Amino acid sequence: MNRRSWALYLAQLAIATQWPASGWGQTLLQHDPFGVGVASGDPSPDGMVLWTRLLMQDPLASQPITVAWEIADDVHFRQIVRRGQTIAHSDTHYSVHVEVQGLQPQRWYYYRFMHHHAISPTGRTRTAPAPGDMPPHFRMGFASCQNWEQGYYAAWRHLAQEQPDLIVFLGDYIYEYAMPRNTTGLVRSHQLGHANTLADFRNRYTLYKSDPDLQAAHAACPWAVIWDDHEVQNDYAGDMLSGMLHPHLAVTAQAGWQAFYENMPLRASTWLRGVAPDNPAQRPWPLYRQLRWGRLANVHLLDTRQYRNLQACRSSTSRSAQAVSPAACPELADPARTLLGATQEQWLHAGLGQDTRTAPTQWSVLAQTTLFSPRNYPSGIVSTDTWDGYPAARQRLLASVAQQQPRNTVLLGGDIHQNYVCQVWGNAAIPPAKKASTRLLASEFCVTSISSKAGTTQAKVDAIRSHNPHIVMSACEQRGYGLADITPQQWTTHLRVIADAADPQSPVSTQASWIVLDQHAGPQKL
Ligand code: FE
Ligand code: CA
């Protein structure tokens, strides 16, 4: 992109975002290199990742640039505890991923970046508790699915104000597709095309991250992020990345994953292991990982896209995964089918064993992207992109929980743009109302979207719930986020919803609160 087309791009963004063009003009003139904000992530007991990405005035720039950073005890930066310099490179789009070490556990800090005379906004971040500690309280926000065109981010502004210790983002940070022209009901529109190339994905993140409420949520506390499908392509599966049926998808995925890394507070090792110009297939991006909060919680962050088999009975040319009748799709029950891949399954099994034995943990949290519990439609069909499409893999995970016996297991999910609260039974195929042979193993909170539309009606959702007794709540009409207040004795999930995603100033309220008592699996209405 030359200088002229960059100016044109910014002007188009100004039109697209319905912001005054003078605002973008000023950005261009004064050139705030920190226009996409700051973030922090993956806190450990002695540090975290500090992130920013510099917007370059000259889009053809390729010289490395020096960025200074500092982290302090106080918001005025009088008590600076660490500072340093790092180099931002054009090959990672001038993103910065500083891995701070040597801090005190269980403490809040403030951080910022400097480049020439520019100073970034100040972010607030914190360390995790020491490994042996049992903190009395841990507040964790969780959210997914922020289609920029379908809603404003009032939900992010409210979540930032709830003062969470950590925000877990469960996927669909961007949407890769371009809404057809003349689509009605959009609250804002842009003119970016369907994302295929690295430049396309980078533009998507710049657009999404221009939102002040999203920036505020990133600046409020550390995040832990995983991706779902729309960071690459709707309903893609790892299986589609090899072979000749989708020859361009592996390249698209590499571009999407790289842009995700560039824009997220992930550790630099993610990039070093993820990028392999010679053969991407041999070095998958290492996204699944653990985040431990002392002895109170261990969050297992799962990658449900990169290693999954193709959705059952999906035709090789279909652009999305279809719902199927299990009777008409024997492949669905194939025990060899996997959602996480064998390596990640084994890693999770070992991690759950660690939570029980070597590092006894009060709450084992499975942070994954989609609905885990069965959702049998009254028509008899099931969707194939959720865990319903991988029943043998789901049963293996349940068997792993049953065998390892974590003290408490809570599953978090997103993707379906609806609030679902579920009892998780030991045998997912047996309706709990009928069988005493299965055990209540865990609790599931699948959270509604930040802004993406649900695409269903409450009447249909009610019909599904009455057909699935393990689903204790389902609501599709409101956007929002989950807020978990976690203590050694009790987990409380507040499902917070905004009144209207078309209103950037929308108020927030609590749709429902559910508790899980220590060593009593299953959500109970508060
Ligand atoms: Fe989504
Ligand atoms: Ca999704």
Short mmCIF file of C-alpha atoms and ligand atoms in Angstrom, two decimals:
data_model
loop_
_atom_site.label_atom_id
_atom_site.label_comp_id
_atom_site.label_asym_id
_atom_site.label_seq_id
_atom_site.Cartn_x
_atom_site.Cartn_y
_atom_site.Cartn_z
CA MET A 1 0.00 0.00 0.00
CA ASN A 2 1.51 3.35 -0.93
CA ARG A 3 1.06 6.57 0.99
CA ARG A 4 -1.81 7.69 -1.18
CA SER A 5 -3.78 4.46 -0.85
CA TRP A 6 -3.16 4.41 2.90
CA ALA A 7 -4.72 7.86 3.18
CA LEU A 8 -7.56 6.57 1.04
CA TYR A 9 -7.95 3.56 3.32
CA LEU A 10 -8.14 5.76 6.39
CA ALA A 11 -10.69 7.97 4.66
CA GLN A 12 -12.73 4.88 3.81
CA LEU A 13 -12.52 3.73 7.41
CA ALA A 14 -13.71 7.16 8.50
CA ILE A 15 -16.72 6.79 6.23
CA ALA A 16 -17.21 3.20 7.28
CA THR A 17 -17.09 4.01 10.96
CA GLN A 18 -19.27 7.10 10.55
CA TRP A 19 -16.70 9.07 12.46
CA PRO A 20 -15.92 12.61 11.44
CA ALA A 21 -13.32 12.50 8.70
CA SER A 22 -11.47 15.25 10.53
CA GLY A 23 -10.86 12.76 13.34
CA TRP A 24 -8.99 10.48 10.99
CA GLY A 25 -7.34 13.51 9.39
CA GLN A 26 -6.01 14.51 12.78
CA THR A 27 -4.83 10.98 13.38
CA LEU A 28 -2.98 11.19 10.12
CA LEU A 29 -1.50 14.60 10.87
CA GLN A 30 -0.67 14.21 14.54
CA HIS A 31 -0.09 10.54 14.01
CA ASP A 32 -0.89 8.79 17.23
CA PRO A 33 1.05 5.53 16.84
CA PHE A 34 -0.94 4.01 19.73
CA GLY A 35 -4.34 4.37 18.08
CA VAL A 36 -5.32 0.72 18.57
CA GLY A 37 -4.70 0.86 22.30
CA VAL A 38 -2.87 -1.41 24.72
CA ALA A 39 -3.54 -4.82 26.23
CA SER A 40 -2.05 -7.35 28.60
CA GLY A 41 -2.51 -11.07 28.89
CA ASP A 42 -1.65 -14.52 30.20
CA PRO A 43 -0.75 -13.40 33.72
CA SER A 44 1.59 -15.61 35.76
CA PRO A 45 2.54 -15.15 39.43
CA ASP A 46 5.53 -12.99 38.44
CA GLY A 47 4.48 -11.26 35.22
CA MET A 48 2.36 -11.09 32.12
CA VAL A 49 2.49 -10.09 28.45
CA LEU A 50 2.20 -6.37 27.67
CA TRP A 51 0.92 -5.68 24.19
CA THR A 52 0.53 -2.82 21.79
CA ARG A 53 0.79 -2.38 18.05
CA LEU A 54 2.17 0.76 16.48
CA LEU A 55 0.26 2.34 13.64
CA MET A 56 2.95 3.42 11.21
CA GLN A 57 2.67 6.72 9.44
CA ASP A 58 4.42 5.31 6.41
CA PRO A 59 2.75 2.04 5.39
CA LEU A 60 5.82 1.13 3.36
CA ALA A 61 8.05 1.39 6.41
CA SER A 62 10.13 -1.70 6.98
CA GLN A 63 12.78 -0.50 9.44
CA PRO A 64 12.59 -1.95 12.96
CA ILE A 65 11.60 0.66 15.51
CA THR A 66 12.35 0.97 19.20
CA VAL A 67 9.51 1.08 21.69
CA ALA A 68 10.03 1.80 25.38
CA TRP A 69 7.75 0.38 28.05
CA GLU A 70 7.31 0.80 31.77
CA ILE A 71 5.24 -0.85 34.46
CA ALA A 72 4.50 0.80 37.79
CA ASP A 73 2.76 0.32 41.11
CA ASP A 74 0.72 3.48 40.59
CA VAL A 75 -1.26 5.08 37.81
CA HIS A 76 0.98 8.18 37.88
CA PHE A 77 4.12 6.09 37.23
CA ARG A 78 5.94 7.42 40.30
CA GLN A 79 6.89 3.93 41.49
CA ILE A 80 8.19 2.28 38.33
CA VAL A 81 9.05 -1.35 39.04
CA ARG A 82 10.30 -2.45 35.60
CA ARG A 83 11.11 -0.67 32.36
CA GLY A 84 12.76 -1.60 29.14
CA GLN A 85 12.94 -1.28 25.42
CA THR A 86 11.85 -3.63 22.71
CA ILE A 87 12.02 -3.69 18.95
CA ALA A 88 8.88 -3.72 16.82
CA HIS A 89 9.29 -5.29 13.39
CA SER A 90 7.35 -4.90 10.18
CA ASP A 91 7.07 -8.69 9.81
CA THR A 92 4.76 -8.76 12.85
CA HIS A 93 3.04 -5.51 11.81
CA TYR A 94 4.92 -3.50 14.46
CA SER A 95 3.24 -5.38 17.28
CA VAL A 96 4.93 -5.53 20.67
CA HIS A 97 4.69 -8.51 23.03
CA VAL A 98 6.76 -7.74 26.13
CA GLU A 99 6.99 -10.64 28.57
CA VAL A 100 7.48 -9.00 31.97
CA GLN A 101 9.02 -11.09 34.76
CA GLY A 102 10.07 -10.55 38.35
CA LEU A 103 6.88 -8.91 39.65
CA GLN A 104 5.06 -9.66 42.90
CA PRO A 105 2.21 -12.21 42.82
CA GLN A 106 -1.45 -11.19 43.25
CA ARG A 107 -0.82 -7.47 42.60
CA TRP A 108 -2.23 -4.78 40.31
CA TYR A 109 0.13 -2.76 38.09
CA TYR A 110 -0.07 0.01 35.50
CA TYR A 111 1.81 0.02 32.19
CA ARG A 112 2.38 2.18 29.12
CA PHE A 113 4.55 2.43 26.02
CA MET A 114 6.56 5.28 24.51
CA HIS A 115 7.74 5.95 20.98
CA HIS A 116 9.50 9.27 20.25
CA HIS A 117 7.21 11.84 21.84
CA ALA A 118 4.11 9.67 21.80
CA ILE A 119 2.89 7.98 24.98
CA SER A 120 0.30 5.22 24.84
CA PRO A 121 -2.87 5.08 26.92
CA THR A 122 -2.26 3.56 30.34
CA GLY A 123 -3.34 -0.02 30.90
CA ARG A 124 -4.10 -1.76 34.17
CA THR A 125 -2.93 -5.30 34.66
CA ARG A 126 -2.15 -7.78 37.36
CA THR A 127 -0.25 -10.89 38.29
CA ALA A 128 -1.78 -14.22 39.25
CA PRO A 129 -1.53 -15.48 42.83
CA ALA A 130 1.47 -17.58 43.86
CA PRO A 131 1.01 -21.27 42.98
CA GLY A 132 0.33 -22.41 46.56
CA ASP A 133 -2.01 -19.54 47.46
CA MET A 134 -5.77 -19.81 47.93
CA PRO A 135 -7.05 -16.31 47.17
CA PRO A 136 -10.45 -15.61 48.76
CA HIS A 137 -11.94 -14.25 45.54
CA PHE A 138 -11.32 -14.26 41.78
CA ARG A 139 -13.52 -12.32 39.37
CA MET A 140 -13.37 -13.51 35.77
CA GLY A 141 -15.25 -12.06 32.83
CA PHE A 142 -15.92 -14.28 29.82
CA ALA A 143 -17.20 -13.32 26.38
CA SER A 144 -17.23 -14.20 22.71
CA CYS A 145 -18.40 -13.13 19.26
CA GLN A 146 -18.12 -9.41 18.57
CA ASN A 147 -19.39 -8.86 15.03
CA TRP A 148 -18.53 -5.19 14.51
CA GLU A 149 -21.35 -4.46 12.09
CA GLN A 150 -24.10 -6.13 14.11
CA GLY A 151 -23.69 -4.17 17.32
CA TYR A 152 -21.88 -1.57 19.37
CA TYR A 153 -19.65 -2.67 22.21
CA ALA A 154 -21.60 -1.37 25.20
CA ALA A 155 -21.09 -4.81 26.72
CA TRP A 156 -17.31 -4.26 26.75
CA ARG A 157 -17.64 -0.89 28.48
CA HIS A 158 -19.75 -2.44 31.22
CA LEU A 159 -17.46 -5.43 31.66
CA ALA A 160 -14.46 -3.09 31.98
CA GLN A 161 -16.32 -1.29 34.79
CA GLU A 162 -16.97 -4.53 36.70
CA GLN A 163 -13.26 -4.61 37.64
CA PRO A 164 -12.58 -8.23 36.67
CA ASP A 165 -9.21 -9.78 37.51
CA LEU A 166 -9.14 -11.51 34.12
CA ILE A 167 -11.17 -11.58 30.92
CA VAL A 168 -11.31 -14.84 29.00
CA PHE A 169 -12.20 -14.35 25.34
CA LEU A 170 -13.68 -17.47 23.77
CA GLY A 171 -13.41 -16.76 20.04
CA ASP A 172 -14.80 -14.86 17.05
CA TYR A 173 -12.81 -11.71 17.82
CA ILE A 174 -13.28 -10.67 14.19
CA TYR A 175 -15.59 -11.86 11.42
CA GLU A 176 -13.83 -12.56 8.15
CA TYR A 177 -16.79 -12.19 5.81
CA ALA A 178 -18.13 -9.05 4.17
CA MET A 179 -21.81 -8.43 4.76
CA PRO A 180 -23.66 -8.24 1.45
CA ARG A 181 -24.36 -4.69 0.34
CA ASN A 182 -27.82 -3.43 1.32
CA THR A 183 -27.92 -5.72 4.35
CA THR A 184 -30.50 -4.22 6.67
CA GLY A 185 -30.31 -4.05 10.42
CA LEU A 186 -26.60 -3.32 10.70
CA VAL A 187 -25.64 -0.72 13.28
CA ARG A 188 -22.41 0.23 11.47
CA SER A 189 -20.80 -0.80 8.23
CA HIS A 190 -17.33 -0.93 6.71
CA GLN A 191 -16.05 -1.39 3.21
CA LEU A 192 -13.47 -4.08 3.79
CA GLY A 193 -13.87 -7.15 1.59
CA HIS A 194 -13.85 -10.81 2.62
CA ALA A 195 -10.55 -11.40 4.44
CA ASN A 196 -8.18 -13.82 2.72
CA THR A 197 -4.72 -12.29 2.88
CA LEU A 198 -2.58 -11.16 5.80
CA ALA A 199 -3.24 -7.54 4.80
CA ASP A 200 -7.00 -8.22 4.83
CA PHE A 201 -6.91 -9.72 8.32
CA ARG A 202 -4.67 -6.92 9.60
CA ASN A 203 -7.19 -4.36 8.35
CA ARG A 204 -10.00 -6.22 10.13
CA TYR A 205 -8.17 -6.05 13.46
CA THR A 206 -7.36 -2.37 12.97
CA LEU A 207 -11.03 -1.69 12.33
CA TYR A 208 -12.32 -3.71 15.30
CA LYS A 209 -9.65 -2.33 17.61
CA SER A 210 -10.54 1.24 16.71
CA ASP A 211 -13.56 0.82 19.02
CA PRO A 212 -13.03 2.76 22.29
CA ASP A 213 -15.12 0.36 24.40
CA LEU A 214 -13.10 -2.63 23.23
CA GLN A 215 -9.89 -0.71 23.96
CA ALA A 216 -11.22 0.09 27.44
CA ALA A 217 -11.87 -3.59 28.15
CA HIS A 218 -8.33 -4.49 27.08
CA ALA A 219 -6.88 -1.73 29.25
CA ALA A 220 -8.92 -2.80 32.30
CA CYS A 221 -7.25 -6.12 33.13
CA PRO A 222 -5.28 -8.99 31.57
CA TRP A 223 -7.01 -11.19 29.03
CA ALA A 224 -6.60 -14.84 28.07
CA VAL A 225 -7.69 -15.44 24.48
CA ILE A 226 -8.53 -18.39 22.27
CA TRP A 227 -9.80 -18.34 18.70
CA ASP A 228 -12.81 -19.93 17.02
CA ASP A 229 -13.66 -20.14 13.31
CA HIS A 230 -14.21 -16.54 12.19
CA GLU A 231 -10.61 -15.57 12.88
CA VAL A 232 -10.00 -17.59 9.68
CA GLN A 233 -13.18 -18.75 7.95
CA ASN A 234 -16.71 -19.73 8.93
CA ASP A 235 -16.94 -23.33 10.21
CA TYR A 236 -13.46 -24.33 9.11
CA ALA A 237 -11.92 -27.53 10.45
CA GLY A 238 -8.26 -28.51 10.77
CA ASP A 239 -8.89 -31.34 8.31
CA MET A 240 -9.59 -28.77 5.59
CA LEU A 241 -6.06 -27.35 5.84
CA SER A 242 -4.39 -30.35 4.25
CA GLY A 243 -5.14 -31.89 0.88
CA MET A 244 -6.17 -30.34 -2.36
CA LEU A 245 -9.88 -29.72 -1.81
CA HIS A 246 -9.24 -26.33 -0.19
CA PRO A 247 -5.87 -25.40 -1.66
CA HIS A 248 -5.94 -21.80 -0.44
CA LEU A 249 -7.31 -22.38 3.04
CA ALA A 250 -3.97 -23.31 4.65
CA VAL A 251 -2.54 -20.02 3.42
CA THR A 252 -5.63 -18.14 4.63
CA ALA A 253 -5.41 -19.86 8.03
CA GLN A 254 -1.75 -18.97 8.39
CA ALA A 255 -2.62 -15.34 7.62
CA GLY A 256 -5.56 -15.34 10.04
CA TRP A 257 -3.55 -16.94 12.85
CA GLN A 258 -0.65 -14.55 12.34
CA ALA A 259 -2.91 -11.48 12.43
CA PHE A 260 -4.55 -12.90 15.59
CA TYR A 261 -1.13 -13.21 17.22
CA GLU A 262 -0.12 -9.71 16.12
CA ASN A 263 -3.20 -8.24 17.76
CA MET A 264 -3.45 -10.29 20.96
CA PRO A 265 -1.46 -10.25 24.21
CA LEU A 266 -0.01 -13.71 23.57
CA ARG A 267 3.49 -14.86 24.45
CA ALA A 268 6.12 -14.42 21.74
CA SER A 269 6.71 -18.18 21.76
CA THR A 270 3.31 -18.48 20.05
CA TRP A 271 4.75 -16.62 17.09
CA LEU A 272 8.14 -18.32 17.11
CA ARG A 273 6.57 -21.74 17.03
CA GLY A 274 3.65 -20.77 14.81
CA VAL A 275 5.44 -19.22 11.89
CA ALA A 276 7.31 -21.63 9.71
CA PRO A 277 7.73 -20.20 6.23
CA ASP A 278 9.02 -23.51 4.93
CA ASN A 279 6.18 -25.75 6.05
CA PRO A 280 3.31 -24.36 8.13
CA ALA A 281 1.66 -27.78 8.48
CA GLN A 282 4.58 -29.12 10.49
CA ARG A 283 4.49 -26.42 13.13
CA PRO A 284 0.94 -25.81 14.30
CA TRP A 285 0.29 -22.63 16.26
CA PRO A 286 0.54 -23.46 19.97
CA LEU A 287 -2.62 -21.89 21.38
CA TYR A 288 -3.91 -24.36 23.98
CA ARG A 289 -2.44 -23.71 27.40
CA GLN A 290 -3.18 -23.44 31.13
CA LEU A 291 -3.66 -20.35 33.24
CA ARG A 292 -3.41 -21.07 36.97
CA TRP A 293 -4.93 -18.81 39.65
CA GLY A 294 -3.19 -20.16 42.73
CA ARG A 295 -4.99 -23.18 44.12
CA LEU A 296 -8.37 -21.56 43.51
CA ALA A 297 -8.70 -22.13 39.75
CA ASN A 298 -6.88 -23.57 36.78
CA VAL A 299 -8.17 -22.42 33.40
CA HIS A 300 -7.54 -24.91 30.59
CA LEU A 301 -7.69 -22.83 27.39
CA LEU A 302 -8.58 -25.09 24.47
CA ASP A 303 -8.08 -24.85 20.71
CA THR A 304 -11.18 -26.37 19.09
CA ARG A 305 -10.39 -25.45 15.46
CA GLN A 306 -6.87 -26.27 14.46
CA TYR A 307 -6.98 -30.03 15.00
CA ARG A 308 -10.63 -30.97 14.46
CA ASN A 309 -11.91 -33.44 11.92
CA LEU A 310 -14.19 -32.21 9.16
CA GLN A 311 -17.77 -31.86 10.38
CA ALA A 312 -19.68 -35.12 9.90
CA CYS A 313 -21.39 -35.59 6.55
CA ARG A 314 -20.23 -32.16 5.37
CA SER A 315 -19.75 -32.10 1.64
CA SER A 316 -16.29 -31.14 0.50
CA THR A 317 -17.58 -28.02 -1.19
CA SER A 318 -20.07 -26.83 1.43
CA ARG A 319 -19.35 -23.37 2.81
CA SER A 320 -20.77 -24.22 6.23
CA ALA A 321 -21.43 -27.21 8.48
CA GLN A 322 -25.00 -28.48 8.36
CA ALA A 323 -27.24 -29.98 11.02
CA VAL A 324 -27.78 -33.69 10.38
CA SER A 325 -29.99 -36.55 11.46
CA PRO A 326 -27.78 -39.01 13.40
CA ALA A 327 -29.62 -41.92 11.75
CA ALA A 328 -28.78 -40.60 8.31
CA CYS A 329 -25.17 -39.81 9.17
CA PRO A 330 -23.40 -42.87 10.63
CA GLU A 331 -20.08 -41.04 10.37
CA LEU A 332 -21.21 -38.86 13.27
CA ALA A 333 -20.74 -41.76 15.72
CA ASP A 334 -17.30 -42.79 14.41
CA PRO A 335 -15.20 -43.20 17.59
CA ALA A 336 -12.08 -42.05 15.77
CA ARG A 337 -13.47 -38.55 15.22
CA THR A 338 -11.79 -35.78 17.21
CA LEU A 339 -12.44 -32.15 18.03
CA LEU A 340 -9.27 -31.37 20.00
CA GLY A 341 -6.87 -33.79 18.33
CA ALA A 342 -5.15 -36.65 20.15
CA THR A 343 -2.23 -34.58 21.48
CA GLN A 344 -4.45 -31.92 23.02
CA GLU A 345 -6.80 -34.58 24.45
CA GLN A 346 -3.85 -36.22 26.22
CA TRP A 347 -2.55 -32.86 27.40
CA LEU A 348 -5.97 -32.00 28.88
CA HIS A 349 -6.28 -35.42 30.53
CA ALA A 350 -2.87 -34.93 32.17
CA GLY A 351 -3.82 -31.37 33.20
CA LEU A 352 -7.02 -32.54 34.91
CA GLY A 353 -4.99 -35.19 36.75
CA GLN A 354 -2.57 -32.48 37.86
CA ASP A 355 -5.51 -30.44 39.23
CA THR A 356 -6.55 -33.42 41.35
CA ARG A 357 -3.18 -34.68 42.53
CA THR A 358 0.05 -32.74 42.03
CA ALA A 359 -1.45 -29.25 42.26
CA PRO A 360 -4.80 -29.65 44.05
CA THR A 361 -7.17 -27.11 42.55
CA GLN A 362 -10.58 -25.96 43.73
CA TRP A 363 -12.08 -25.18 40.31
CA SER A 364 -10.94 -26.77 37.02
CA VAL A 365 -12.19 -24.53 34.23
CA LEU A 366 -12.43 -25.69 30.63
CA ALA A 367 -12.44 -22.53 28.49
CA GLN A 368 -13.44 -23.59 24.99
CA THR A 369 -15.29 -22.03 22.11
CA THR A 370 -18.71 -23.58 21.67
CA LEU A 371 -21.64 -25.39 23.30
CA PHE A 372 -20.43 -28.58 24.97
CA SER A 373 -23.71 -30.10 26.15
CA PRO A 374 -26.06 -31.94 23.80
CA ARG A 375 -28.69 -29.85 22.07
CA ASN A 376 -31.15 -32.29 20.58
CA TYR A 377 -33.49 -30.36 18.34
CA PRO A 378 -37.17 -31.39 18.54
CA SER A 379 -36.87 -32.33 14.85
CA GLY A 380 -34.33 -35.02 15.72
CA ILE A 381 -31.37 -33.35 14.00
CA VAL A 382 -28.19 -32.10 15.67
CA SER A 383 -25.71 -29.44 14.68
CA THR A 384 -22.31 -30.67 13.56
CA ASP A 385 -20.09 -27.67 14.38
CA THR A 386 -20.62 -27.87 18.17
CA TRP A 387 -19.61 -30.85 20.33
CA ASP A 388 -22.84 -32.51 19.10
CA GLY A 389 -20.89 -33.11 15.90
CA TYR A 390 -18.17 -34.97 17.81
CA PRO A 391 -20.06 -37.19 20.29
CA ALA A 392 -17.26 -39.74 20.76
CA ALA A 393 -14.76 -36.98 21.47
CA ARG A 394 -17.19 -35.43 23.97
CA GLN A 395 -17.61 -38.78 25.68
CA ARG A 396 -13.80 -39.19 25.90
CA LEU A 397 -13.57 -35.80 27.60
CA LEU A 398 -16.35 -36.76 30.03
CA ALA A 399 -14.59 -40.05 30.75
CA SER A 400 -11.41 -38.10 31.42
CA VAL A 401 -13.21 -35.87 33.94
CA ALA A 402 -14.84 -38.92 35.54
CA GLN A 403 -11.50 -40.69 35.81
CA GLN A 404 -9.33 -37.78 36.96
CA GLN A 405 -12.00 -36.44 39.32
CA PRO A 406 -11.13 -32.76 39.55
CA ARG A 407 -12.74 -31.31 42.67
CA ASN A 408 -15.06 -29.09 40.57
CA THR A 409 -15.30 -28.81 36.79
CA VAL A 410 -16.87 -25.81 35.03
CA LEU A 411 -17.08 -25.49 31.25
CA LEU A 412 -17.20 -22.11 29.54
CA GLY A 413 -18.26 -21.70 25.92
CA GLY A 414 -19.56 -19.20 23.37
CA ASP A 415 -20.12 -19.32 19.60
CA ILE A 416 -23.91 -19.85 19.57
CA HIS A 417 -24.69 -16.23 20.53
CA GLN A 418 -27.09 -17.39 23.26
CA ASN A 419 -26.91 -17.91 27.01
CA TYR A 420 -27.09 -21.63 27.76
CA VAL A 421 -26.70 -23.02 31.29
CA CYS A 422 -26.42 -26.81 31.49
CA GLN A 423 -25.97 -29.72 33.79
CA VAL A 424 -23.12 -31.84 32.42
CA TRP A 425 -23.83 -35.53 32.96
CA GLY A 426 -21.28 -38.33 32.80
CA ASN A 427 -22.95 -39.92 29.81
CA ALA A 428 -24.02 -37.20 27.40
CA ALA A 429 -26.10 -39.62 25.33
CA ILE A 430 -28.41 -40.60 28.18
CA PRO A 431 -31.11 -38.12 29.18
CA PRO A 432 -30.64 -37.52 32.92
CA ALA A 433 -34.37 -37.73 33.59
CA LYS A 434 -34.33 -41.38 32.57
CA LYS A 435 -31.10 -42.83 33.89
CA ALA A 436 -29.67 -43.22 37.34
CA SER A 437 -26.59 -44.85 35.82
CA THR A 438 -24.94 -41.56 34.97
CA ARG A 439 -23.46 -38.94 37.27
CA LEU A 440 -23.66 -35.16 37.32
CA LEU A 441 -20.04 -34.30 36.57
CA ALA A 442 -19.80 -30.61 35.79
CA SER A 443 -21.56 -27.32 35.05
CA GLU A 444 -21.63 -25.46 31.76
CA PHE A 445 -22.02 -21.73 31.09
CA CYS A 446 -22.17 -21.00 27.36
CA VAL A 447 -22.27 -17.23 27.08
CA THR A 448 -24.17 -15.01 24.66
CA SER A 449 -22.31 -12.75 22.21
CA ILE A 450 -20.89 -9.28 22.74
CA SER A 451 -22.68 -8.08 19.59
CA SER A 452 -23.28 -10.91 17.07
CA LYS A 453 -26.89 -11.78 16.29
CA ALA A 454 -28.37 -15.07 17.47
CA GLY A 455 -30.30 -15.95 14.32
CA THR A 456 -33.07 -17.79 16.15
CA THR A 457 -36.16 -17.01 18.22
CA GLN A 458 -36.88 -17.48 21.90
CA ALA A 459 -39.82 -19.74 21.00
CA LYS A 460 -37.47 -22.13 19.20
CA VAL A 461 -34.95 -21.95 22.03
CA ASP A 462 -37.70 -22.70 24.57
CA ALA A 463 -38.74 -25.73 22.53
CA ILE A 464 -35.14 -27.00 22.60
CA ARG A 465 -34.92 -26.56 26.35
CA SER A 466 -38.11 -28.48 27.04
CA HIS A 467 -36.69 -31.27 24.85
CA ASN A 468 -33.34 -31.33 26.74
CA PRO A 469 -33.82 -31.52 30.52
CA HIS A 470 -30.08 -30.99 31.20
CA ILE A 471 -30.38 -27.47 29.70
CA VAL A 472 -31.58 -25.43 32.66
CA MET A 473 -31.58 -22.05 30.92
CA SER A 474 -31.49 -20.85 27.32
CA ALA A 475 -31.97 -17.27 26.13
CA CYS A 476 -31.18 -15.86 22.70
CA GLU A 477 -32.45 -12.31 22.55
CA GLN A 478 -29.81 -10.31 24.37
CA ARG A 479 -26.12 -9.63 23.93
CA GLY A 480 -23.71 -9.44 26.86
CA TYR A 481 -21.06 -11.33 28.81
CA GLY A 482 -20.54 -13.65 31.73
CA LEU A 483 -19.10 -12.58 35.06
CA ALA A 484 -17.87 -15.32 37.37
CA ASP A 485 -17.27 -14.57 41.05
CA ILE A 486 -15.21 -17.47 42.30
CA THR A 487 -14.44 -18.32 45.93
CA PRO A 488 -13.24 -21.59 47.48
CA GLN A 489 -16.81 -22.38 48.57
CA GLN A 490 -18.87 -21.22 45.60
CA TRP A 491 -18.83 -20.28 41.93
CA THR A 492 -21.36 -17.61 40.91
CA THR A 493 -22.03 -16.79 37.26
CA HIS A 494 -23.87 -13.55 36.55
CA LEU A 495 -25.19 -13.47 32.99
CA ARG A 496 -25.03 -9.76 32.24
CA VAL A 497 -26.96 -8.46 29.24
CA ILE A 498 -27.28 -5.09 27.54
CA ALA A 499 -30.67 -3.68 26.62
CA ASP A 500 -29.87 -2.85 22.99
CA ALA A 501 -26.76 -3.63 20.96
CA ALA A 502 -27.73 -0.86 18.51
CA ASP A 503 -27.18 1.69 21.29
CA PRO A 504 -23.55 2.34 22.24
CA GLN A 505 -24.81 3.81 25.55
CA SER A 506 -27.03 0.83 26.36
CA PRO A 507 -27.43 0.01 30.06
CA VAL A 508 -26.62 -3.43 31.45
CA SER A 509 -28.60 -5.72 33.72
CA THR A 510 -28.40 -9.21 35.13
CA GLN A 511 -30.44 -11.70 33.13
CA ALA A 512 -29.85 -14.50 35.64
CA SER A 513 -27.33 -15.61 38.25
CA TRP A 514 -26.37 -19.24 38.84
CA ILE A 515 -24.26 -20.75 41.57
CA VAL A 516 -22.25 -23.93 41.80
CA LEU A 517 -21.39 -25.08 45.31
CA ASP A 518 -18.04 -26.67 46.09
CA GLN A 519 -18.20 -30.40 45.34
CA HIS A 520 -21.82 -30.18 44.17
CA ALA A 521 -21.74 -30.32 40.36
CA GLY A 522 -24.58 -28.63 38.53
CA PRO A 523 -25.73 -25.00 38.36
CA GLN A 524 -28.42 -23.83 40.77
CA LYS A 525 -30.50 -20.71 40.17
CA LEU A 526 -29.67 -17.92 42.57
FE FE B 1 -19.73 -16.05 16.53
CA CA B 2 -17.98 -19.42 15.91
#
